[in-house]
Coordinates of C-alpha atoms and ligand atoms in Angstrom, one line a residue:
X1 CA 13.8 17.7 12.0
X2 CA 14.6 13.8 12.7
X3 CA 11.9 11.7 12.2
X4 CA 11.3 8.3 13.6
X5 CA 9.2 6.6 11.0
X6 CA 7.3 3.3 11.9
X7 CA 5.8 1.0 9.6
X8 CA 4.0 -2.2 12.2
X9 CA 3.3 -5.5 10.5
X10 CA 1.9 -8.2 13.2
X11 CA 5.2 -9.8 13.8
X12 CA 7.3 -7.0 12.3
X13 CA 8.3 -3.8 12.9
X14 CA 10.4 -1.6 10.1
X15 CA 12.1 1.7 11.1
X16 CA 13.6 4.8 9.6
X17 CA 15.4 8.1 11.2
X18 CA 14.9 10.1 8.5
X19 CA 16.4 13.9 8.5
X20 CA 13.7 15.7 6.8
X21 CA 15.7 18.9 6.0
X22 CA 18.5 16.9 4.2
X23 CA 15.7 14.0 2.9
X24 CA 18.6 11.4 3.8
X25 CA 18.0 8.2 6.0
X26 CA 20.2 8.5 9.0
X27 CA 19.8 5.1 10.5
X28 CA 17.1 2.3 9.4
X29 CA 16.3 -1.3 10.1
X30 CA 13.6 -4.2 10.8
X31 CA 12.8 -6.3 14.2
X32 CA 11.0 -9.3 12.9
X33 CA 9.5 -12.6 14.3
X34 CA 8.0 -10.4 17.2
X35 CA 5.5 -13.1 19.5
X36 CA 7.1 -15.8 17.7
X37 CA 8.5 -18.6 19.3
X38 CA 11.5 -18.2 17.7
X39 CA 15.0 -18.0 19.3
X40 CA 15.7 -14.5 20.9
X41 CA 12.5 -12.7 19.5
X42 CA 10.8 -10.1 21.1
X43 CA 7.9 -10.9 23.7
X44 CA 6.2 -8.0 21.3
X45 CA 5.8 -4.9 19.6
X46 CA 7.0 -3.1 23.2
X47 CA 10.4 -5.2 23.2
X48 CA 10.5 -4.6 19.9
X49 CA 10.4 -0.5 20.0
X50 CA 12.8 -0.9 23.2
X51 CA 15.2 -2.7 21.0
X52 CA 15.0 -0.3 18.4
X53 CA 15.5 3.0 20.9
X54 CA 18.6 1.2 22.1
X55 CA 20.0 0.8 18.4
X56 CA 19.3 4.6 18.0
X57 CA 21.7 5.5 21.4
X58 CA 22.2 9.2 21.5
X59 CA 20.6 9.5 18.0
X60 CA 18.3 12.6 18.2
X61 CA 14.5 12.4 17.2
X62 CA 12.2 14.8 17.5
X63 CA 9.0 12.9 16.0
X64 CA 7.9 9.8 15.5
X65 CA 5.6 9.0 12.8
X66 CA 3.5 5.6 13.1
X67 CA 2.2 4.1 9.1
X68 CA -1.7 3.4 9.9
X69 CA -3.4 1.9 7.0
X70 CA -7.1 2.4 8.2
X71 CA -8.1 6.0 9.6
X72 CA -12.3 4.6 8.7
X73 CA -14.4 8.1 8.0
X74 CA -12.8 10.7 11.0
X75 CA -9.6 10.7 9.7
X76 CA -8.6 12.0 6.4
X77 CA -5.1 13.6 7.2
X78 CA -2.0 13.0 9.1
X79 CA -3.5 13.6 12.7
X80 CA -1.0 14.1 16.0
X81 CA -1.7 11.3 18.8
X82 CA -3.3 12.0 22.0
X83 CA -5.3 9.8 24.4
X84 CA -8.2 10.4 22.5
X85 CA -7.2 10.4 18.9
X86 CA -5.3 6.9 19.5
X87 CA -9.0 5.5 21.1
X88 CA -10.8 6.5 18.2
X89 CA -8.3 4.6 15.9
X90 CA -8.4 1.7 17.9
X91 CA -12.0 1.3 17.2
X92 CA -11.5 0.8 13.8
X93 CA -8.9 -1.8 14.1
X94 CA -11.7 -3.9 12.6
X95 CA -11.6 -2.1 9.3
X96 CA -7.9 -3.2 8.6
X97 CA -7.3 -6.4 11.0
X98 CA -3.9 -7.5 9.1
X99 CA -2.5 -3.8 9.8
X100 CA -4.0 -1.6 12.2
X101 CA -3.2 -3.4 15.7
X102 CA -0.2 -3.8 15.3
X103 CA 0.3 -0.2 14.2
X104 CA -1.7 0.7 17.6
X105 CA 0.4 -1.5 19.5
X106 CA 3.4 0.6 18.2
X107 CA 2.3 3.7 18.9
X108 CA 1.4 3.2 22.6
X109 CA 4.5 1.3 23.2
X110 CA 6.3 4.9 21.7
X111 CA 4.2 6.9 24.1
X112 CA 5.6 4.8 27.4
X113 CA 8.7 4.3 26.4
X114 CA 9.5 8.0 25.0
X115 CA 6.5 10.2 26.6
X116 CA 8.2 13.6 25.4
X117 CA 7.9 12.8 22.1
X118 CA 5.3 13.2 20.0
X119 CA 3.5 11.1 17.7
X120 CA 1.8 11.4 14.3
X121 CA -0.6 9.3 12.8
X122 CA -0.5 9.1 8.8
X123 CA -3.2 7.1 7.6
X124 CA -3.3 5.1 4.1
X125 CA -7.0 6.0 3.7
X126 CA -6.4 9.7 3.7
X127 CA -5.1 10.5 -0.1
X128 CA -8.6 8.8 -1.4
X129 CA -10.7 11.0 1.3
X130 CA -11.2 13.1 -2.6
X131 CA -12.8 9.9 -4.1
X132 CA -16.1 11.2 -5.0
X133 CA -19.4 9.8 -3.7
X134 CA -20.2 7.3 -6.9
X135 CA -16.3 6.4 -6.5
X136 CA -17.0 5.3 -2.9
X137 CA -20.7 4.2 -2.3
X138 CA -21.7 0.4 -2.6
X139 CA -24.8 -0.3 -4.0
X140 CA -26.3 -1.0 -0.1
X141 CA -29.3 0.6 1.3
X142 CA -27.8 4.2 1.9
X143 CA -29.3 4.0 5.6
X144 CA -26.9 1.0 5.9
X145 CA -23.5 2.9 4.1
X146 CA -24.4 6.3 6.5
X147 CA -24.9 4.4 10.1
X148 CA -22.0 1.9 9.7
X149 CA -19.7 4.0 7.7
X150 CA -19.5 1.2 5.2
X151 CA -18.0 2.6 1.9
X152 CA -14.8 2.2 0.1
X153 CA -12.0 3.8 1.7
X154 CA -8.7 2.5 -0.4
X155 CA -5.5 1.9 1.2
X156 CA -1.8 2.8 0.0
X157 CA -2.1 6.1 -0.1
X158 CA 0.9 7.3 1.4
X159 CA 2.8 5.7 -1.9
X160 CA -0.1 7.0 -4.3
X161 CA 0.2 10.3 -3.2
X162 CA 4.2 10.3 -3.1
X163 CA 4.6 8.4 -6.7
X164 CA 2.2 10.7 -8.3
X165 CA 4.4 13.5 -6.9
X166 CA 7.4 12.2 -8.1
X167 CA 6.1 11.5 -11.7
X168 CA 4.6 14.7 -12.3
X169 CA 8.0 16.1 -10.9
X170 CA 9.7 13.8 -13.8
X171 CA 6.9 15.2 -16.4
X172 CA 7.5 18.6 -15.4
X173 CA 4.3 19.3 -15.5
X174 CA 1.9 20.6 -12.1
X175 CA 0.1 17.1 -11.1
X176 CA -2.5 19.1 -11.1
X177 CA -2.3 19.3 -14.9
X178 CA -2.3 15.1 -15.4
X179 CA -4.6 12.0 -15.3
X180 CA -2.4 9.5 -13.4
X181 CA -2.5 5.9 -13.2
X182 CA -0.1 4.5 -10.0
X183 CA -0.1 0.8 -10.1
X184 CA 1.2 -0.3 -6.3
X185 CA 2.1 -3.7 -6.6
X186 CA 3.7 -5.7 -4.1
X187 CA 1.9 -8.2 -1.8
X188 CA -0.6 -6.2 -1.4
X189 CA -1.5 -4.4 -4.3
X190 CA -3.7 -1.5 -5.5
X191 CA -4.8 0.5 -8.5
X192 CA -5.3 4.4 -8.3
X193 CA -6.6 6.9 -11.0
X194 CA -5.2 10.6 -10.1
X195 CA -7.5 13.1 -11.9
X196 CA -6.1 16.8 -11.1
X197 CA -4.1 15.7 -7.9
X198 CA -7.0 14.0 -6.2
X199 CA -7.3 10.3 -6.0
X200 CA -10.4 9.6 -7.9
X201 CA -10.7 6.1 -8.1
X202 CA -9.0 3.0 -6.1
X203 CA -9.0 -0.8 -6.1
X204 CA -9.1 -1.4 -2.8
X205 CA -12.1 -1.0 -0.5
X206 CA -13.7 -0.9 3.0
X207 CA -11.0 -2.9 4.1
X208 CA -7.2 -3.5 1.8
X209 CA -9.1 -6.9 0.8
X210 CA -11.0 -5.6 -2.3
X211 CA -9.4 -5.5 -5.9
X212 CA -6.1 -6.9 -7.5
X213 CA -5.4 -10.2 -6.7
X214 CA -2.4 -10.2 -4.1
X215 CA 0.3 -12.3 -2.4
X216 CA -2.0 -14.0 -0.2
X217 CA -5.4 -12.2 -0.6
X218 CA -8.2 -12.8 -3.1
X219 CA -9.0 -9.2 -4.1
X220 CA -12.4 -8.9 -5.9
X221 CA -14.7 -12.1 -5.1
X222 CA -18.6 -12.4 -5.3
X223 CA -19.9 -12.2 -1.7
X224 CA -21.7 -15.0 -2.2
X225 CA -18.6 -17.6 -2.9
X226 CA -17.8 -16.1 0.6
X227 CA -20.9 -18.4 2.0
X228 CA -19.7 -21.5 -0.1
X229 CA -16.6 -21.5 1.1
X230 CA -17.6 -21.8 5.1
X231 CA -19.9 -24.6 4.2
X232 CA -17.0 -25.9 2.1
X233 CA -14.6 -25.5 5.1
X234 CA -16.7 -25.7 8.3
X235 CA -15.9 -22.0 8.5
X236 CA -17.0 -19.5 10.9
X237 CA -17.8 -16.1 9.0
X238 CA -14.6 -14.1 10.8
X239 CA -12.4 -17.7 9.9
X240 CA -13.8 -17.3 5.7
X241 CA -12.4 -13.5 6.1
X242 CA -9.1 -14.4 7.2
X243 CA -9.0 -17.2 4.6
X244 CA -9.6 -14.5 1.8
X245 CA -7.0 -12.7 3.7
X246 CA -4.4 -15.0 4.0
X247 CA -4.8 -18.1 2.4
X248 CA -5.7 -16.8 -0.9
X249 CA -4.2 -14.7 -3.9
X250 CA -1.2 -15.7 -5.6
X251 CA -0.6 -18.3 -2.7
X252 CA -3.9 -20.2 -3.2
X253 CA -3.9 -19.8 -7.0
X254 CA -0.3 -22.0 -7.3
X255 CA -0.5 -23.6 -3.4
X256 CA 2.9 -22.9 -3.1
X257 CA 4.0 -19.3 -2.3
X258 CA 3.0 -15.7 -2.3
X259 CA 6.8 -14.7 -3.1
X260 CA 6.6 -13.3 -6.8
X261 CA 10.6 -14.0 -7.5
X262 CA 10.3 -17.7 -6.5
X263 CA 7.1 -18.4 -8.4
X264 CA 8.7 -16.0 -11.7
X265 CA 12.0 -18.9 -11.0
X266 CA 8.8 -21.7 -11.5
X267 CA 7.4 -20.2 -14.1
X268 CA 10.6 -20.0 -16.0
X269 CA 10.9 -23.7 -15.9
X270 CA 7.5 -24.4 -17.2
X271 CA 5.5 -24.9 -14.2
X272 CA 1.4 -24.6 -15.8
X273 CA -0.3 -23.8 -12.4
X274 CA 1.7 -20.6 -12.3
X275 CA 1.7 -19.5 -15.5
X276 CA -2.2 -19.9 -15.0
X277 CA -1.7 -17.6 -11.9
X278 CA -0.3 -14.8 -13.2
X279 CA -2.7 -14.8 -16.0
X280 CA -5.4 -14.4 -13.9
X281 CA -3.1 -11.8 -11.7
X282 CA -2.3 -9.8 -14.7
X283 CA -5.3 -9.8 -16.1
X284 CA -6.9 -8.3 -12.9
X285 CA -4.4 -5.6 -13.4
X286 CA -5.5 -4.6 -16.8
X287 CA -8.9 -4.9 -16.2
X288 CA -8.6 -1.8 -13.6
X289 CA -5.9 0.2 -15.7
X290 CA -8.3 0.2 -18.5
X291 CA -11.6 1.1 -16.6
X292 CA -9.6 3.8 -14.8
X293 CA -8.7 5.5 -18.3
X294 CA -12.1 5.0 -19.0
X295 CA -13.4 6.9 -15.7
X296 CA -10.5 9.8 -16.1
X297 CA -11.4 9.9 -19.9
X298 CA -7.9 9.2 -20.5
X299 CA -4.7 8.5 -19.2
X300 CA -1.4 10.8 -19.4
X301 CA 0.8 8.7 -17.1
X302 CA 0.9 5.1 -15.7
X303 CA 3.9 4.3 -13.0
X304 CA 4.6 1.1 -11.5
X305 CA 5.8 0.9 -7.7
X306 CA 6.7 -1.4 -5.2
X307 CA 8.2 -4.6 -4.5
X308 CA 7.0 -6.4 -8.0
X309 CA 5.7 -3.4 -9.6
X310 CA 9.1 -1.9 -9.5
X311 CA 11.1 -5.0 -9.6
X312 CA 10.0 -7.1 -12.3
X313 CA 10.1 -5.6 -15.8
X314 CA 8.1 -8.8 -17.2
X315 CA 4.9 -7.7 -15.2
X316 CA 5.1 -4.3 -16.6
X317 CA 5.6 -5.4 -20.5
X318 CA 3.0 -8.1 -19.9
X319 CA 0.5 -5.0 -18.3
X320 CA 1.4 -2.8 -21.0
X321 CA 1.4 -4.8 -24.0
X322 CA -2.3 -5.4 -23.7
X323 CA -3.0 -1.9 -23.5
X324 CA -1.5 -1.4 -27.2
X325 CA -4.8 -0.7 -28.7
X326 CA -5.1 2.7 -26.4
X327 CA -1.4 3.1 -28.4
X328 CA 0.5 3.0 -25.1
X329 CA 3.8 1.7 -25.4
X330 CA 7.0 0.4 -23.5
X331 CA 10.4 0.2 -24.1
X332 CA 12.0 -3.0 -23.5
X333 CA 15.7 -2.0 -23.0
X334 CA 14.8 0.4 -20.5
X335 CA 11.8 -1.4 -18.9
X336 CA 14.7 -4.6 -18.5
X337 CA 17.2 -2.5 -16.9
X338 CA 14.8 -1.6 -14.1
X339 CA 14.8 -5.0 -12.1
X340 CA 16.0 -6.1 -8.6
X341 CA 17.5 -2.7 -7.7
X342 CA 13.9 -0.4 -6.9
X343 CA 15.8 2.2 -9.5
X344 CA 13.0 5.0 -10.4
X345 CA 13.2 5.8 -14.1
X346 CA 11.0 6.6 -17.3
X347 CA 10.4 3.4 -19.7
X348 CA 8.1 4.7 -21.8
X349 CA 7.9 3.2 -25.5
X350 CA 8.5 5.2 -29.0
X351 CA 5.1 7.3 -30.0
X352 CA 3.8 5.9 -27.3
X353 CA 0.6 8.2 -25.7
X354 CA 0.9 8.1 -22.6
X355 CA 4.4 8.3 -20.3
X356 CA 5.3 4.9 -18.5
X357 CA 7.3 5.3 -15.2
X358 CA 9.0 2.6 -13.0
X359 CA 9.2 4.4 -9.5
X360 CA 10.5 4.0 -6.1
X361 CA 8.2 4.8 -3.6
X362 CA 9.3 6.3 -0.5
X363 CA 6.5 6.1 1.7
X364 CA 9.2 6.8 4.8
X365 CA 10.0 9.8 3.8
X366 CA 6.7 10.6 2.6
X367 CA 5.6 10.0 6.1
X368 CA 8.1 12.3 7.8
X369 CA 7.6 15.1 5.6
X370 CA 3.7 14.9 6.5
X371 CA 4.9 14.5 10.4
X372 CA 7.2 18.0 10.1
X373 CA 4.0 19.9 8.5
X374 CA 1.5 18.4 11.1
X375 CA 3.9 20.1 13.8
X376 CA 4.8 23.1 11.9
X377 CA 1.2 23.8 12.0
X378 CA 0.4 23.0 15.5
X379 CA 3.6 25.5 17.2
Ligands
AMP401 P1 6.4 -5.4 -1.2 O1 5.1 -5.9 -0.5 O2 6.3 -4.1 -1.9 O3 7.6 -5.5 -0.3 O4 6.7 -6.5 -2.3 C1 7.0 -7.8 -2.0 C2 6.9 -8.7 -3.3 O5 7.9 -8.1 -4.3 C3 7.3 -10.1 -3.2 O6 6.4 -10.9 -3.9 C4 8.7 -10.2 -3.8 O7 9.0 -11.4 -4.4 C5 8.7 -9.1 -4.8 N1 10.0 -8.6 -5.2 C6 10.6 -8.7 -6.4 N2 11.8 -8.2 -6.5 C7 12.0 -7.7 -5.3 C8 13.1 -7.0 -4.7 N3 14.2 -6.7 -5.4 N4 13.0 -6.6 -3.4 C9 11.9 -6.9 -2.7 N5 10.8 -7.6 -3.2 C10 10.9 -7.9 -4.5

């Protein structure tokens, strides 16, 4: 089956054909600086699709598969779109405001443009639907949690699920059989403890703004700084949120950029207020490795993924040195040779307990395989 995967950012829009039988990539690409005022780009996400369908000419598809990072408490599986599904997922837009309208956007602009085709939904909440109760609840008045649907839901679950795969493959052991730690680390950034398969525990929340610090987001903060800074700023409440959102994280630590290659170049010519910053950024990491060994009673496996996670072997050695008293270990040589090139590969140290991974996530294909089963099931 050719699958059409879409992955929406607000002013981007990447694309994959992806041959599930084969697992190869037939044609993929990116339309960005849509709504900007910048020279030739698209009006939005609409143009955008319509300029992708023309790149694809006679290509076949026979799905399309839309990335949603929010499906709120309905939706814990890859669900099909109809009129009604897509309304019930626009009503939670709220939930994930940096992601899911643009996501929505792209999936009615599919249904005009190419209304014989179907669509599939795969949400980034769904792999963490297993998180248990105590995993999940905040410490509100339950009344509150139940009628609002406030609880944490986690996000990048699409690349937790398909890392975890993929290392239990390279373990050969079931991932049933292993307590798994995926570190997802790119601009936005989560922690995930995999007890038995099922997503147990995650650093991200109600909404992808809880937990690691990130490119541009603060990740855990005490609610009540969220007060000081509106007074500070003359803020309404909705205007604090999208400071935290985007004005925050590694940006606002250094005031200079979110991009993790051009503040490491900084760093390596001395520059103190990033050096402070990735303290405080690594140190946020560590902090959840080591209470998520503590909530799986142990740890069999930790794998780094995405942009920085997979890229940079001097955020891995700086994670995993100070987890040396648990007697985890990395190996240099190979953790050094992983850089740049999003190469998937073991780097785990001599004696080491438990098995250190540097991984390539494939949330694309992840996403078209879970498209093909969703319409499998449904002929
Ligand atoms: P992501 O959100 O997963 O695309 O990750 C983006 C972050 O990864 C940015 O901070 C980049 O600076 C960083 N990064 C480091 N190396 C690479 C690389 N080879 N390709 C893409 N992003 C990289």
């Amino acid at each position: 089956m050719n699958v059409l995967v879409f992955n929406s950012g607000s002013s981007s829009l990447k694309y994959q054909l992806i041959d599930t039988a084969s697992k190869k990539v037939i044609l993929k690409g990116e339309v960005d600086r849509i709504g900007t005022p910048a020279k030739d780009a698209p009006r939005d996400h609409s143009v955008a699709m319509s300029m992708v369908f023309e790149k694809l000419g006679t290509q076949k598809v026979d799905a399309i598969g839309h990335r949603v990072v929010h499906g709120g408490p309905n939706f814990s599986s890859a669900t099909l779109v109809t009129a009604e599904t897509l309304k019930q997922v626009e009503s939670i837009s709220h939930l994930a405001p940096l992601h899911n309208p643009a996501a929505m956007l792209g999936v009615r602009a599919c249904r005009d443009l190419m209304p014989k085709i179907p669509n599939v939904m795969v949400f980034d909440t769904a792999f963490h639907a297993t998180m248990p109760e105590k995993a999940y609840l905040y410490a509100l008045p339950l009344e509150d949690c139940k009628k609002h649907n406030i609880r944490r839901y986690g996000a990048h679950g699409t690349s937790h699920d398909y890392v975890s795969q993929k290392v239990a493959e390279m373990c050969k052991k079931p991932r049933e059989k292993l307590k798994i730690i995926v570190c997802h680390i790119g601009n936005g950034a989560s922690v995930c403890a995999i007890d038995k398969g099922k997503s147990v525990e995650t650093s991200m929340g109600l909404t992808p703004l809880e937990g690691l610090v990130m490119g541009t987001r603060s990740g855990d903060i005490d609610p009540a700084a969220v007060e000081y800074l509106a007074k500070a700023h003359n803020f309404t409440l909705p205007q604090t949120i999208t400071y935290l959102n985007k004005q925050c994280g590694l940006l606002g630590l250094t005031g200079k950029t979110s991009d993790f290659r051009d503040l490491l170049a900084m760093y390596d010519k001395g520059d103190q207020t990033v050096a402070t910053a990735f303290d405080v950024f690594f140190h946020r990491i560590v902090k959840y490795i080591g209470a998520y060994v503590a909530v799986m009673n142990g740890v069999d496996v930790i794998a780094f993924t995405a942009g920085i996670g997979n890229n940079i072997p001097a955020l891995r050695q700086a994670v995993i040195d100070r987890l040396g008293f648990l007697g985890i270990k990395i190996d240099p040589k190979r953790n050094a040779f992983h850089n740049c090139n999003s190469v998937t590969g073991e780097i785990t140290g001599k004696g080491s307990r438990a098995r250190i991974f540097a991984i390539k996530t494939e949330e694309e294909l992840s996403i078209a395989t879970q498209v093909e089963k969703i319409l499998s099931v449904k002929c």
